[in-house]
Short mmCIF file of C-alpha atoms in Angstrom, two decimals:
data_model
loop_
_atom_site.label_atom_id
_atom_site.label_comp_id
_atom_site.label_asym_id
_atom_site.label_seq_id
_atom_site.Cartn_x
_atom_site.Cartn_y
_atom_site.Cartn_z
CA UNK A 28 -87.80 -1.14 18.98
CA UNK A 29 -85.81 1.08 17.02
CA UNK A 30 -87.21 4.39 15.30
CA UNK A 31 -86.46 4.49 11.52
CA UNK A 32 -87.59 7.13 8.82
CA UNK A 33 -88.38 7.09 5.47
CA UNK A 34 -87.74 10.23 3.57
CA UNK A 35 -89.32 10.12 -0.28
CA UNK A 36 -91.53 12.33 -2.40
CA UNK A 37 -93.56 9.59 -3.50
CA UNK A 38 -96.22 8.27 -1.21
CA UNK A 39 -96.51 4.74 -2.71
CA UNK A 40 -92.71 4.47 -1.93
CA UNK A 41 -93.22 6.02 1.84
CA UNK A 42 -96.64 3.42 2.15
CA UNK A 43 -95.17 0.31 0.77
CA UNK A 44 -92.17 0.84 2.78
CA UNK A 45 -93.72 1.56 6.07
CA UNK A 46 -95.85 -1.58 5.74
CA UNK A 47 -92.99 -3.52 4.71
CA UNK A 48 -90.99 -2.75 8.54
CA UNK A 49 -94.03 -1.89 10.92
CA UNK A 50 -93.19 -5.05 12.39
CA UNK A 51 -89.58 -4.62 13.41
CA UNK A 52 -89.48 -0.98 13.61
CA UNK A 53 -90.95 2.06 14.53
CA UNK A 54 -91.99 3.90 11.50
CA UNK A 55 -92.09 7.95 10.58
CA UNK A 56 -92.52 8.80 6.52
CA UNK A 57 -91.90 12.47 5.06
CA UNK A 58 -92.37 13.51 1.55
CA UNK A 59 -91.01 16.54 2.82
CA UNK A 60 -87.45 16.66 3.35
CA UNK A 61 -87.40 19.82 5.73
CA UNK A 62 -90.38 18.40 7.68
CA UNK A 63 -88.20 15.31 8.01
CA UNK A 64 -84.86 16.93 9.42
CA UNK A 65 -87.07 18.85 11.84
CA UNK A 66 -88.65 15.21 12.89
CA UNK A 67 -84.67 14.38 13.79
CA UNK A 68 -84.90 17.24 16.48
CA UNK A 69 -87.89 16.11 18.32
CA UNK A 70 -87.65 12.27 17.88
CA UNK A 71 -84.20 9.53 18.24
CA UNK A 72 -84.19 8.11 15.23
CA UNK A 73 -81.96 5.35 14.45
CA UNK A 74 -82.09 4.84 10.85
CA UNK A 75 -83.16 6.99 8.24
CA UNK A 76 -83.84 5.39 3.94
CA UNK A 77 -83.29 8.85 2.00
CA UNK A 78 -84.57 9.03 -1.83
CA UNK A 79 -81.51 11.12 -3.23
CA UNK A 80 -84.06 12.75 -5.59
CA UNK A 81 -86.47 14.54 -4.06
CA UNK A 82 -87.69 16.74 -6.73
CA UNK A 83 -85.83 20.01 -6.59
CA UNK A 84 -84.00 18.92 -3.57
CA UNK A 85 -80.97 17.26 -3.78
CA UNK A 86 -81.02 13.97 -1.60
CA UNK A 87 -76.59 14.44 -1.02
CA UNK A 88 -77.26 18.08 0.69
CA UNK A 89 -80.06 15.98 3.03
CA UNK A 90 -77.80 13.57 3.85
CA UNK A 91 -74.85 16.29 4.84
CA UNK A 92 -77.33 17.98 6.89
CA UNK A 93 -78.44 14.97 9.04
CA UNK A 94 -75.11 13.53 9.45
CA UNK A 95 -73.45 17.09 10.42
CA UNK A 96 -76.45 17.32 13.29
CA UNK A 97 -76.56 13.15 14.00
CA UNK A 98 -73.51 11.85 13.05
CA UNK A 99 -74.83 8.44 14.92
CA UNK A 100 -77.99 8.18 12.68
CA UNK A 101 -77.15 5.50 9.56
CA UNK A 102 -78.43 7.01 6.24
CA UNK A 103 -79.23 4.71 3.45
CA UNK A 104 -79.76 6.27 0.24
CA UNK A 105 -82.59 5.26 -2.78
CA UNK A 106 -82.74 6.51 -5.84
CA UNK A 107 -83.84 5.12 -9.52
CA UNK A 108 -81.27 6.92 -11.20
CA UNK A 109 -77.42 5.20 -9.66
CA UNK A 110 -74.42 5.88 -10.96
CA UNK A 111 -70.89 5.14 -9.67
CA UNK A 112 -70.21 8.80 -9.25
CA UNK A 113 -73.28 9.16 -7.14
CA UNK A 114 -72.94 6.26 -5.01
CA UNK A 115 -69.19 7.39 -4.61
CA UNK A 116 -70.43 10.81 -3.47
CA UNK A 117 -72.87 9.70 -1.17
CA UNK A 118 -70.60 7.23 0.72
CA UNK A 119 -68.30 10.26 0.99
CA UNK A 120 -70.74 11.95 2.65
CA UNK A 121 -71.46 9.51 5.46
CA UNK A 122 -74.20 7.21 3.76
CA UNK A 123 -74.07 2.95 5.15
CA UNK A 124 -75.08 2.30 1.75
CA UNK A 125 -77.12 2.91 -1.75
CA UNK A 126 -80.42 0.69 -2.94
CA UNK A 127 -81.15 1.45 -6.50
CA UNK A 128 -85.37 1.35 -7.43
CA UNK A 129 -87.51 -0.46 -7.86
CA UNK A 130 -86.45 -1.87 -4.06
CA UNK A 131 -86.47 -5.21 -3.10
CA UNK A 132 -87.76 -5.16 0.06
CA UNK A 133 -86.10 -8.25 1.40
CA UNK A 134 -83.05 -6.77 0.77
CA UNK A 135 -84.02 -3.47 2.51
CA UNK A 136 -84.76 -4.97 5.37
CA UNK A 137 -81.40 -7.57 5.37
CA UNK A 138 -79.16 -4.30 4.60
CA UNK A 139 -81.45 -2.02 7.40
CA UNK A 140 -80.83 -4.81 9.59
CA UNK A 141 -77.07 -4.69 8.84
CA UNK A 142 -76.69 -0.83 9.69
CA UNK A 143 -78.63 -1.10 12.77
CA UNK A 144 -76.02 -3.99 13.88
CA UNK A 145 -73.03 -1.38 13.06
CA UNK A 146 -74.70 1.24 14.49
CA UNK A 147 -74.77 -0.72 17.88
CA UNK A 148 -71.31 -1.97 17.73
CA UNK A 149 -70.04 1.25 16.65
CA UNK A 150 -71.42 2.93 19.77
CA UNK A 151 -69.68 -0.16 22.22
CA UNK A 152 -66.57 0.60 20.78
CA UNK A 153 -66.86 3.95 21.41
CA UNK A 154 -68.06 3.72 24.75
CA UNK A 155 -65.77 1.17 25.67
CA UNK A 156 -62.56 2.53 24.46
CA UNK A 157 -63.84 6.05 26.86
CA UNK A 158 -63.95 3.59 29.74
CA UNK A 159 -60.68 2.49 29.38
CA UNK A 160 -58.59 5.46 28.00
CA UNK A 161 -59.62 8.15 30.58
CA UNK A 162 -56.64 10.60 31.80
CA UNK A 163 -56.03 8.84 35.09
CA UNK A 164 -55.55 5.56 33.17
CA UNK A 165 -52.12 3.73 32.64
CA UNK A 166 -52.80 0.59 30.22
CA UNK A 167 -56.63 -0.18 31.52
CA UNK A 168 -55.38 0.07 34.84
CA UNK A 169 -57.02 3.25 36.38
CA UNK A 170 -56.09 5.35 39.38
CA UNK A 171 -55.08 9.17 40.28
CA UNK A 172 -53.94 8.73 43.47
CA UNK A 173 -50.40 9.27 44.35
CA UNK A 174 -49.88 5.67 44.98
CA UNK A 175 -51.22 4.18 41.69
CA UNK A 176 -49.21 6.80 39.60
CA UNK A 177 -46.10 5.58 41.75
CA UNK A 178 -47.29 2.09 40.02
CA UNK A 179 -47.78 3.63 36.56
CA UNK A 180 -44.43 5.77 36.93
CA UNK A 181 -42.62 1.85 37.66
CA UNK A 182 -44.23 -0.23 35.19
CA UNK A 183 -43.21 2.60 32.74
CA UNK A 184 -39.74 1.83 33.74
CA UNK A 185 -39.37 -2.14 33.99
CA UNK A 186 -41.53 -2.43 30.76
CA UNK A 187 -38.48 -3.41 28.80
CA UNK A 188 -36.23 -4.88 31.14
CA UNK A 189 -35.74 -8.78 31.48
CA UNK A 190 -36.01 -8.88 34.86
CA UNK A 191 -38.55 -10.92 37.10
CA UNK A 192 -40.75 -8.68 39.06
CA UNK A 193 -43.47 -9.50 41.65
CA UNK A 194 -45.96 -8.27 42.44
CA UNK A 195 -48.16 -8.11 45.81
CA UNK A 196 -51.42 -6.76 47.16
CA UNK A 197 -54.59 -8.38 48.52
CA UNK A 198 -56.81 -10.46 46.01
CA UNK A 199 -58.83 -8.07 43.77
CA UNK A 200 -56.70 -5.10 43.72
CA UNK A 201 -55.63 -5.72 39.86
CA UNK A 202 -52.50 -7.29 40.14
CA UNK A 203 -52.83 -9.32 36.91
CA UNK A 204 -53.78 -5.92 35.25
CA UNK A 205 -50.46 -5.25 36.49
CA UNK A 206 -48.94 -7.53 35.22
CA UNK A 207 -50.90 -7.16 31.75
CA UNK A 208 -49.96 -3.50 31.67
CA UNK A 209 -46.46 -4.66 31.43
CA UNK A 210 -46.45 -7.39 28.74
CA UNK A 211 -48.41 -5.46 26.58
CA UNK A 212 -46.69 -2.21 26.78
CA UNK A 213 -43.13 -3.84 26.69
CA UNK A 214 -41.04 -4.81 23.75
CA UNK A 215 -42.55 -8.62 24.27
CA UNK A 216 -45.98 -7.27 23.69
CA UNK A 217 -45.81 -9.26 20.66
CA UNK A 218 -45.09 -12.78 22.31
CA UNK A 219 -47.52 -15.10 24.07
CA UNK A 220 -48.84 -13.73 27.58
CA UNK A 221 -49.38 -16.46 29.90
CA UNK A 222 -51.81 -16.82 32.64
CA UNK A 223 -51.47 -19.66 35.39
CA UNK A 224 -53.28 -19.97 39.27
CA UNK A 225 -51.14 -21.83 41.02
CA UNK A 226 -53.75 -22.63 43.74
CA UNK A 227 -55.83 -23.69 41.36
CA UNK A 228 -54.14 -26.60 39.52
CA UNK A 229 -53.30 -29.72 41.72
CA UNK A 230 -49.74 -30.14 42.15
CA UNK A 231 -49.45 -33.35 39.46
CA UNK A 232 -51.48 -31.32 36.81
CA UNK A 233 -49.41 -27.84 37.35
CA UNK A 234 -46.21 -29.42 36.37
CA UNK A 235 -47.65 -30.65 33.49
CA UNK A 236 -48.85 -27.61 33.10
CA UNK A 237 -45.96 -25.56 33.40
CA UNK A 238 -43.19 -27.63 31.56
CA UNK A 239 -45.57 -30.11 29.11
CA UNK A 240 -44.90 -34.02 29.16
CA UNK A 241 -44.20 -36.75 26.52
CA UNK A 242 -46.35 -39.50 25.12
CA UNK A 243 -47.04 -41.81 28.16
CA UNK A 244 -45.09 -40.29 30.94
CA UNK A 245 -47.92 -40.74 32.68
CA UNK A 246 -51.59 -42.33 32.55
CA UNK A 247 -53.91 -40.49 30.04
CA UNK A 248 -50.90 -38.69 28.28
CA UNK A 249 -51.73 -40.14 24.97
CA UNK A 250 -49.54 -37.44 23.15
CA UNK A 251 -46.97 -34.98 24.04
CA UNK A 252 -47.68 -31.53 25.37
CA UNK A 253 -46.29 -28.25 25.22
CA UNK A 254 -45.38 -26.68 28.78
CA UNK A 255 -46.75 -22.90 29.46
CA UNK A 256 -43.07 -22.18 29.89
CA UNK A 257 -41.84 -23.10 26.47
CA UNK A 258 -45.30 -21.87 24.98
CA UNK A 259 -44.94 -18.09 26.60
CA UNK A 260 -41.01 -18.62 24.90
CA UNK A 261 -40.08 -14.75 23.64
CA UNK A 262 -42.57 -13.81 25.91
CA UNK A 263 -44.36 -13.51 29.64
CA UNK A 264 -45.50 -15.97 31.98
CA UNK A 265 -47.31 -15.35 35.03
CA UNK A 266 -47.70 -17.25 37.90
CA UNK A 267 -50.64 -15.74 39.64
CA UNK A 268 -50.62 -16.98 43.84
CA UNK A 269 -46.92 -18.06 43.62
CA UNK A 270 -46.67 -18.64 47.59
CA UNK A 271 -49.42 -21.22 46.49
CA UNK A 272 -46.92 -23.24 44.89
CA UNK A 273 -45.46 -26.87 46.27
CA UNK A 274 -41.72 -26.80 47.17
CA UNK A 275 -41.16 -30.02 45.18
CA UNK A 276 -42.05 -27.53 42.10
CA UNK A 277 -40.33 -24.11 43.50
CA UNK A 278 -37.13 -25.79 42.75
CA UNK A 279 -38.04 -26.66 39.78
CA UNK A 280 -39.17 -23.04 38.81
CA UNK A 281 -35.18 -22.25 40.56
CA UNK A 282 -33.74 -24.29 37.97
CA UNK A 283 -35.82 -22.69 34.95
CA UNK A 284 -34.54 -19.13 35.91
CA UNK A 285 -31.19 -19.85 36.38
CA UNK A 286 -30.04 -21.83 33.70
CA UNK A 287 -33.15 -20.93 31.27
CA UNK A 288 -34.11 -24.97 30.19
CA UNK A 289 -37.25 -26.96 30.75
CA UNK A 290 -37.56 -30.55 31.09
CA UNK A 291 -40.90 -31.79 30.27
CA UNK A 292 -41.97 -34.95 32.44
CA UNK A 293 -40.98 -38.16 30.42
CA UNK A 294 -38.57 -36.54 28.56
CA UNK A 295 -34.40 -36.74 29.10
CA UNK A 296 -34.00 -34.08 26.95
CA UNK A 297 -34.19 -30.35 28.08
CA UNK A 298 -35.27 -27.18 25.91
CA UNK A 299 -34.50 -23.53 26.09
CA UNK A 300 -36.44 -20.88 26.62
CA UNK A 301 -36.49 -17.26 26.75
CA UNK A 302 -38.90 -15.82 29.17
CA UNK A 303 -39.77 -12.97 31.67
CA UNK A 304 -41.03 -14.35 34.93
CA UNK A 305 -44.28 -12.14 36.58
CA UNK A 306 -45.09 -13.85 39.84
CA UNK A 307 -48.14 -12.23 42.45
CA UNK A 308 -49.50 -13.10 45.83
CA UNK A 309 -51.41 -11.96 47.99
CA UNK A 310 -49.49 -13.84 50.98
CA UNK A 311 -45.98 -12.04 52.87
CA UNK A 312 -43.69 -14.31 51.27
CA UNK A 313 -40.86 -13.44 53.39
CA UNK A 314 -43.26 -14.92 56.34
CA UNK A 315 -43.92 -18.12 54.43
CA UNK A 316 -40.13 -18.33 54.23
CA UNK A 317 -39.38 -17.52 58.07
CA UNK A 318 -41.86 -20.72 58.41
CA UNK A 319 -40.37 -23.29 55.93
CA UNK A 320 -43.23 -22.99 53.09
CA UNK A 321 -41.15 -21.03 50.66
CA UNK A 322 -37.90 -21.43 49.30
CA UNK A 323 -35.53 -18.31 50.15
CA UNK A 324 -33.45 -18.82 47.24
CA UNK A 325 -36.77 -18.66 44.62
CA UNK A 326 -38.04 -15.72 46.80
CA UNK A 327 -35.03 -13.63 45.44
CA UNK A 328 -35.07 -14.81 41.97
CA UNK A 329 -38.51 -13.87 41.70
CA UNK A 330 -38.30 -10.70 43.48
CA UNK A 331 -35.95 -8.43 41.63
CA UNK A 332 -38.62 -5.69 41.52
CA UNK A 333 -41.55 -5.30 44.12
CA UNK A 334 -44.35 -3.68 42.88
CA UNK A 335 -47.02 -3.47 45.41
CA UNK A 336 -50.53 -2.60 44.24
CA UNK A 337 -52.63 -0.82 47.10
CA UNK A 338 -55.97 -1.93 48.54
CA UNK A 339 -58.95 0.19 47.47
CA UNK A 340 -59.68 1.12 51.31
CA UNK A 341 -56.50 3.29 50.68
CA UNK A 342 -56.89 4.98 47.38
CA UNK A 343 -60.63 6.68 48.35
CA UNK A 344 -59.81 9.37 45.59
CA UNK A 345 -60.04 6.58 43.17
CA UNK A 346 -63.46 5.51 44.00
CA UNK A 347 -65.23 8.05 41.79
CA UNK A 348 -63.27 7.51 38.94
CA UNK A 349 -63.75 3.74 39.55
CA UNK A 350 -67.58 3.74 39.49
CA UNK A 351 -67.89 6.09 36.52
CA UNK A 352 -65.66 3.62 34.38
CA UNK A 353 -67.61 0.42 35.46
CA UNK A 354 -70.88 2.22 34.90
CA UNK A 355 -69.71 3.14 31.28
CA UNK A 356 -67.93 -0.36 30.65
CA UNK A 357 -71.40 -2.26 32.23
CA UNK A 358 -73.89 0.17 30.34
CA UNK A 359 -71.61 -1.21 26.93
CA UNK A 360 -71.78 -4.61 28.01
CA UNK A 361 -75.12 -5.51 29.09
CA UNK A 362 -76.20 -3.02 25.91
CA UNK A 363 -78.21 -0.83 28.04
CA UNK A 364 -78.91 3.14 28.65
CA UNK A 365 -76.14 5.00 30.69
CA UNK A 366 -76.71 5.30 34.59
CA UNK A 367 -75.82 7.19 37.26
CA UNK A 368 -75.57 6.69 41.09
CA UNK A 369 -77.81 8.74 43.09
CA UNK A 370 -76.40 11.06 46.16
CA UNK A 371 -77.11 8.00 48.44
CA UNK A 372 -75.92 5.58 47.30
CA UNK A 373 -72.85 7.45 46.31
CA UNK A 374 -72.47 8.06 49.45
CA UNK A 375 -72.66 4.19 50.72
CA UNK A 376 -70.13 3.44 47.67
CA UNK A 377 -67.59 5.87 49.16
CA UNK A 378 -68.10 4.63 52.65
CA UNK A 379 -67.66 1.13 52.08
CA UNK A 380 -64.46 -0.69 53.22
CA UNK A 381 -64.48 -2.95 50.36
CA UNK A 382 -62.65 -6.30 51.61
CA UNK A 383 -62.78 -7.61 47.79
CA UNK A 384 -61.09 -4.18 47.06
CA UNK A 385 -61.86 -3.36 43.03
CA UNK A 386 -63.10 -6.47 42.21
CA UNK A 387 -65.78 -6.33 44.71
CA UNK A 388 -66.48 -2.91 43.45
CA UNK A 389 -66.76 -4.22 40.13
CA UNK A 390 -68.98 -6.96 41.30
CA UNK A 391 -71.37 -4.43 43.20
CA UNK A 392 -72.17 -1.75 40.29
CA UNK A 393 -72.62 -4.81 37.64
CA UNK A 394 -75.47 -6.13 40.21
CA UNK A 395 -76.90 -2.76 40.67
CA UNK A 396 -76.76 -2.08 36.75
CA UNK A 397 -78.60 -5.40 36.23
CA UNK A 398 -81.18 -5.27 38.96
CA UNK A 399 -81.91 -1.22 38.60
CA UNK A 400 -85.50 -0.56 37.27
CA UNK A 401 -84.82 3.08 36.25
CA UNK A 402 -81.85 5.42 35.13
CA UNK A 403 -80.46 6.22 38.72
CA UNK A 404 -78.98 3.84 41.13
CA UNK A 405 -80.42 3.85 44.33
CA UNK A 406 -79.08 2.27 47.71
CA UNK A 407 -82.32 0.19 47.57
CA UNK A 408 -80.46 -1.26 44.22
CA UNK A 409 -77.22 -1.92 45.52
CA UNK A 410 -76.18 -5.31 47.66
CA UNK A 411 -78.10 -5.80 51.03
CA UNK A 412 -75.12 -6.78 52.95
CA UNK A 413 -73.18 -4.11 51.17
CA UNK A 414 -75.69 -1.59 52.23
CA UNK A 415 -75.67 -3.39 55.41
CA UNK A 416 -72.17 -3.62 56.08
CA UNK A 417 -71.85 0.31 55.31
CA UNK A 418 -74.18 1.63 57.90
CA UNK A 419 -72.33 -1.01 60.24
CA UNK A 420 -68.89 1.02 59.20
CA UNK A 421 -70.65 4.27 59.39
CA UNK A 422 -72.08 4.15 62.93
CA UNK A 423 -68.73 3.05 64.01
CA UNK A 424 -67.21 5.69 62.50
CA UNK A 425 -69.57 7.69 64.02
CA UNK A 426 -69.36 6.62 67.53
CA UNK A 427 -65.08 5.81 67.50
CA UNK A 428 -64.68 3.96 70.66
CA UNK A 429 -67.13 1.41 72.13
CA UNK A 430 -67.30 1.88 76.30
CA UNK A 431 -69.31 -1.53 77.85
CA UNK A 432 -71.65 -0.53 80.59
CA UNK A 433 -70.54 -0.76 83.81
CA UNK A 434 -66.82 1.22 83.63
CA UNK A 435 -65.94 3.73 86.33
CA UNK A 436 -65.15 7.32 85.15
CA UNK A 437 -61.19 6.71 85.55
CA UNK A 438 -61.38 3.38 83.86
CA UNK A 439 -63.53 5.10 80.67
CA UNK A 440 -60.64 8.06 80.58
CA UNK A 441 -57.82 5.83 80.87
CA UNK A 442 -59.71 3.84 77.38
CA UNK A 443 -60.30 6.52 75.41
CA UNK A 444 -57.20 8.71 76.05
CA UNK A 445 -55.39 5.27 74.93
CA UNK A 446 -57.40 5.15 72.06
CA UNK A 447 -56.90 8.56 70.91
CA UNK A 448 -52.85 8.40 71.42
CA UNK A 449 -53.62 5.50 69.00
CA UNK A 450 -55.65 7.22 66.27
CA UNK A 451 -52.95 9.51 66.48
CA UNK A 452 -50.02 7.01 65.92
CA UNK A 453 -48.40 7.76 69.17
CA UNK A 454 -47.70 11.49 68.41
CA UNK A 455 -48.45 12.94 71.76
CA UNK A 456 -48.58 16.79 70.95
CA UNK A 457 -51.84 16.04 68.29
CA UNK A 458 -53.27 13.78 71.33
CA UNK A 459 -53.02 16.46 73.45
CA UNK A 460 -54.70 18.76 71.59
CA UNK A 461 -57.59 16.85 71.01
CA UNK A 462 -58.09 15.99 74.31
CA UNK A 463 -57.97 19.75 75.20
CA UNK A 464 -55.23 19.34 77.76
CA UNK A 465 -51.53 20.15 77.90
CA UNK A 466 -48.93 17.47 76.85
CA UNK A 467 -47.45 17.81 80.83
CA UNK A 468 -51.34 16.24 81.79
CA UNK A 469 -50.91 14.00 78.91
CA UNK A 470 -47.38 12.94 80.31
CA UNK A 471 -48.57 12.27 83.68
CA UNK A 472 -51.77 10.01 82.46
CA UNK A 473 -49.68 7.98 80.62
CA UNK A 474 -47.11 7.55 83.21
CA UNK A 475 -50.01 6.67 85.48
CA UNK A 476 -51.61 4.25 82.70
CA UNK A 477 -48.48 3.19 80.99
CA UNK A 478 -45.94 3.11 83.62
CA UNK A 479 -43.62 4.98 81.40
CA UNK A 480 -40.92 7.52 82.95
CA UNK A 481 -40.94 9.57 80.56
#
């Protein structure tokens, strides 16, 4: 219930009033003005009616005061005595709007009503546009690890270049923001952005899809259709899970880049079009080529610039900027107070492996946000098998190498100084040091284990 209060010298005013909105609000009355901005220190009020003539007190130096100490409280001004210069003045000054005596109270409530509303989206906007324009933030894409700005740094550079880029990770890690971040902060930010799964879409709907049809080229085309191709025409299209894509269709894409013409289905007559090709996967397409499932030829059309977005498991720096901007862009969304993450379950957020990478970082904090009773996260509020899965990862961590019962002595050093040359990515001099021996032992273990000569 929102707090409102009604500053007025005249009791009747302050009485009818409060009767009036006791049902929809929660109601404070001065006849004091003073007493009423020292009410705004102790109690968050929302919405404040202000008589602008409260006997020697002028209502305007009121409303300069409250708005100068709660710029986020709406002020809307009464008075019997309106004028254009006064209503001017007090607009000026930060007022939502001026009621002129004797009130109507149905349209004090329908204008209260109205400030309340932009109060509330006023405060989304703002806390919105903080979740997305933070300092290590390229285009809503956020990241300060050396890796991300390498993908900010690129995108900065292909932004305005025709040529087709694509772009790889595994699923979640934001490739379509990727791809977003480069439409939209290119010179074709102004043309259509297209968005297309081409795992999604049977193969007989996605080229339809993609290049439109004619009147009765096929059964249940009853009228002809625009393709996404000549659609997105001056501007981006994006083919999101390319490797997805049938071969029959792949050389159809081939023919659209080269020559720059589509060819609806029905239709003998071709069109051009103008646009930049985005294409992501999450596959190695130059493995589904080695096994005949991707055309070589497309694979180098499409691939003119790489740009590989990393998995969150590798940007652990991120993670705290991460869950501060989904707390802020979930507290906006579901319209409820701020939260924060409590040591513990911090500490399961950073731990986490995250196999959905961002998205399933998104995924987690929106549950917790929902589900939380009170204004701190707790691990008891985040996913079970997250939780879970955590203290699985942490006590493996913990221990490093699992030895099954039943090993001799030789056969459990032979495993584990194997698994520490390992950890160390072969770099014997590291291994040897922390196995407290001398790279000469080291040498003759592994000759022994390895049959090397070295």
């Amino acid at each position: 219930m929102k707090n409102i209060l009604i500053i007025d010298d005249e009791i009747a005013i302050c009485s009818s009033l409060s009767f009036a909105l006791e049902d929809e609000y929660r109601i404070w009355t001065e006849t004091d003005a003073e007493k009423g901005l020292k009410l705004l220190e102790t109690e968050n009020i929302d919405g404040i009616l202000l008589d602008l003539n409260l006997g020697k007190t002028n209502g305007l130096d009121i409303l300069k005061t409250i708005k100068e100490k709660n710029p986020e409280t709406v002020v809307i001004i009464m008075t019997a005595y309106g004028t254009i210069e006064s209503t001017v003045e007090a607009v000026k000054a930060g007022a939502y709007h001026y009621l002129t005596k004797p009130l109507n109270l149905e349209e004090v409530k329908l204008l209260l009503s109205k400030a309340l509303t932009y109060q509330h989206l006023h405060h989304q906007v703002q806390v919105l546009s903080k979740a997305v324009r933070q300092q290590e933030s390229y285009a809503g894409l956020i990241g300060k690890c050396e890796s991300m700005q390498k993908v900010f740094q690129l995108i900065e550079k292909v932004k305005d270049i025709p040529s087709n880029i694509l772009i790889t990770g595994e699923s979640g890690t934001g490739k379509e923001l990727v791809a977003r971040a480069i439409h939209f902060q290119g010179k074709r930010q102004k043309g259509a952005f297209s968005v297309i799964n081409c795992a999604a879409i049977p193969e007989t709907l996605l080229e339809s899809e993609l290049f439109g049809h004619e009147k009765g080229a096929f059964t249940g085309a009853f009228e002809r259709k625009q393709g996404l191709f000549e659609r997105s025409s001056g501007g981006t299209i994006f083919l999101d899970e390319i490797g997805e894509m049938p071969l029959t269709l792949q050389a159809k894409i081939l023919r659209v880049i080269q020559e720059k013409i589509v060819t609806p289905l029905g239709s003998e007559q071709s069109k051009e079009v103008d646009v930049r090709i985005i294409s992501a996967t999450h596959r190695n397409l130059l493995e589904e080529v080695a096994r005949g499932n991707f055309r070589e030829d497309l694979y180098y059309r499409l691939n003119v610039i790489p740009i590989h977005v990393p998995p969150l498991r590798e940007r652990e720096e991120d993670i705290p900027l991460l869950i501060q901007h989904f707390l802020d862009l979930y507290s906006a969304s579901m319209d409820i107070p701020q939260k924060k993450c409590s040591m513990e379950a911090k500490k399961a957020l950073f731990q986490y492996s995250y196999p959905g990478n961002v998205r399933e970082l998104s995924n987690i904090l929106e549950y917790a946000m929902a589900l939380s009773d009170g204004d701190v996260i707790e691990t008891s509020d985040l996913p079970k098998d997250v939780f879970q899965k955590e203290a699985s990862s942490s006590n493996t961590k913990e221990n490093g190498l699992f030895i099954s019962e039943g090993k001799t002595l030789a056969e459990v050093n032979r495993e584990y100084i194997l698994y520490t040359l390992e950890k160390n990515n072969g770099h014997r001099t590291n291994t040897a040091k922390q196995l407290a021996i001398s790279e000469r032992g080291l040498r003759e273990k592994l000759k022994q284990y390895l049959r090397d000569p070295k």
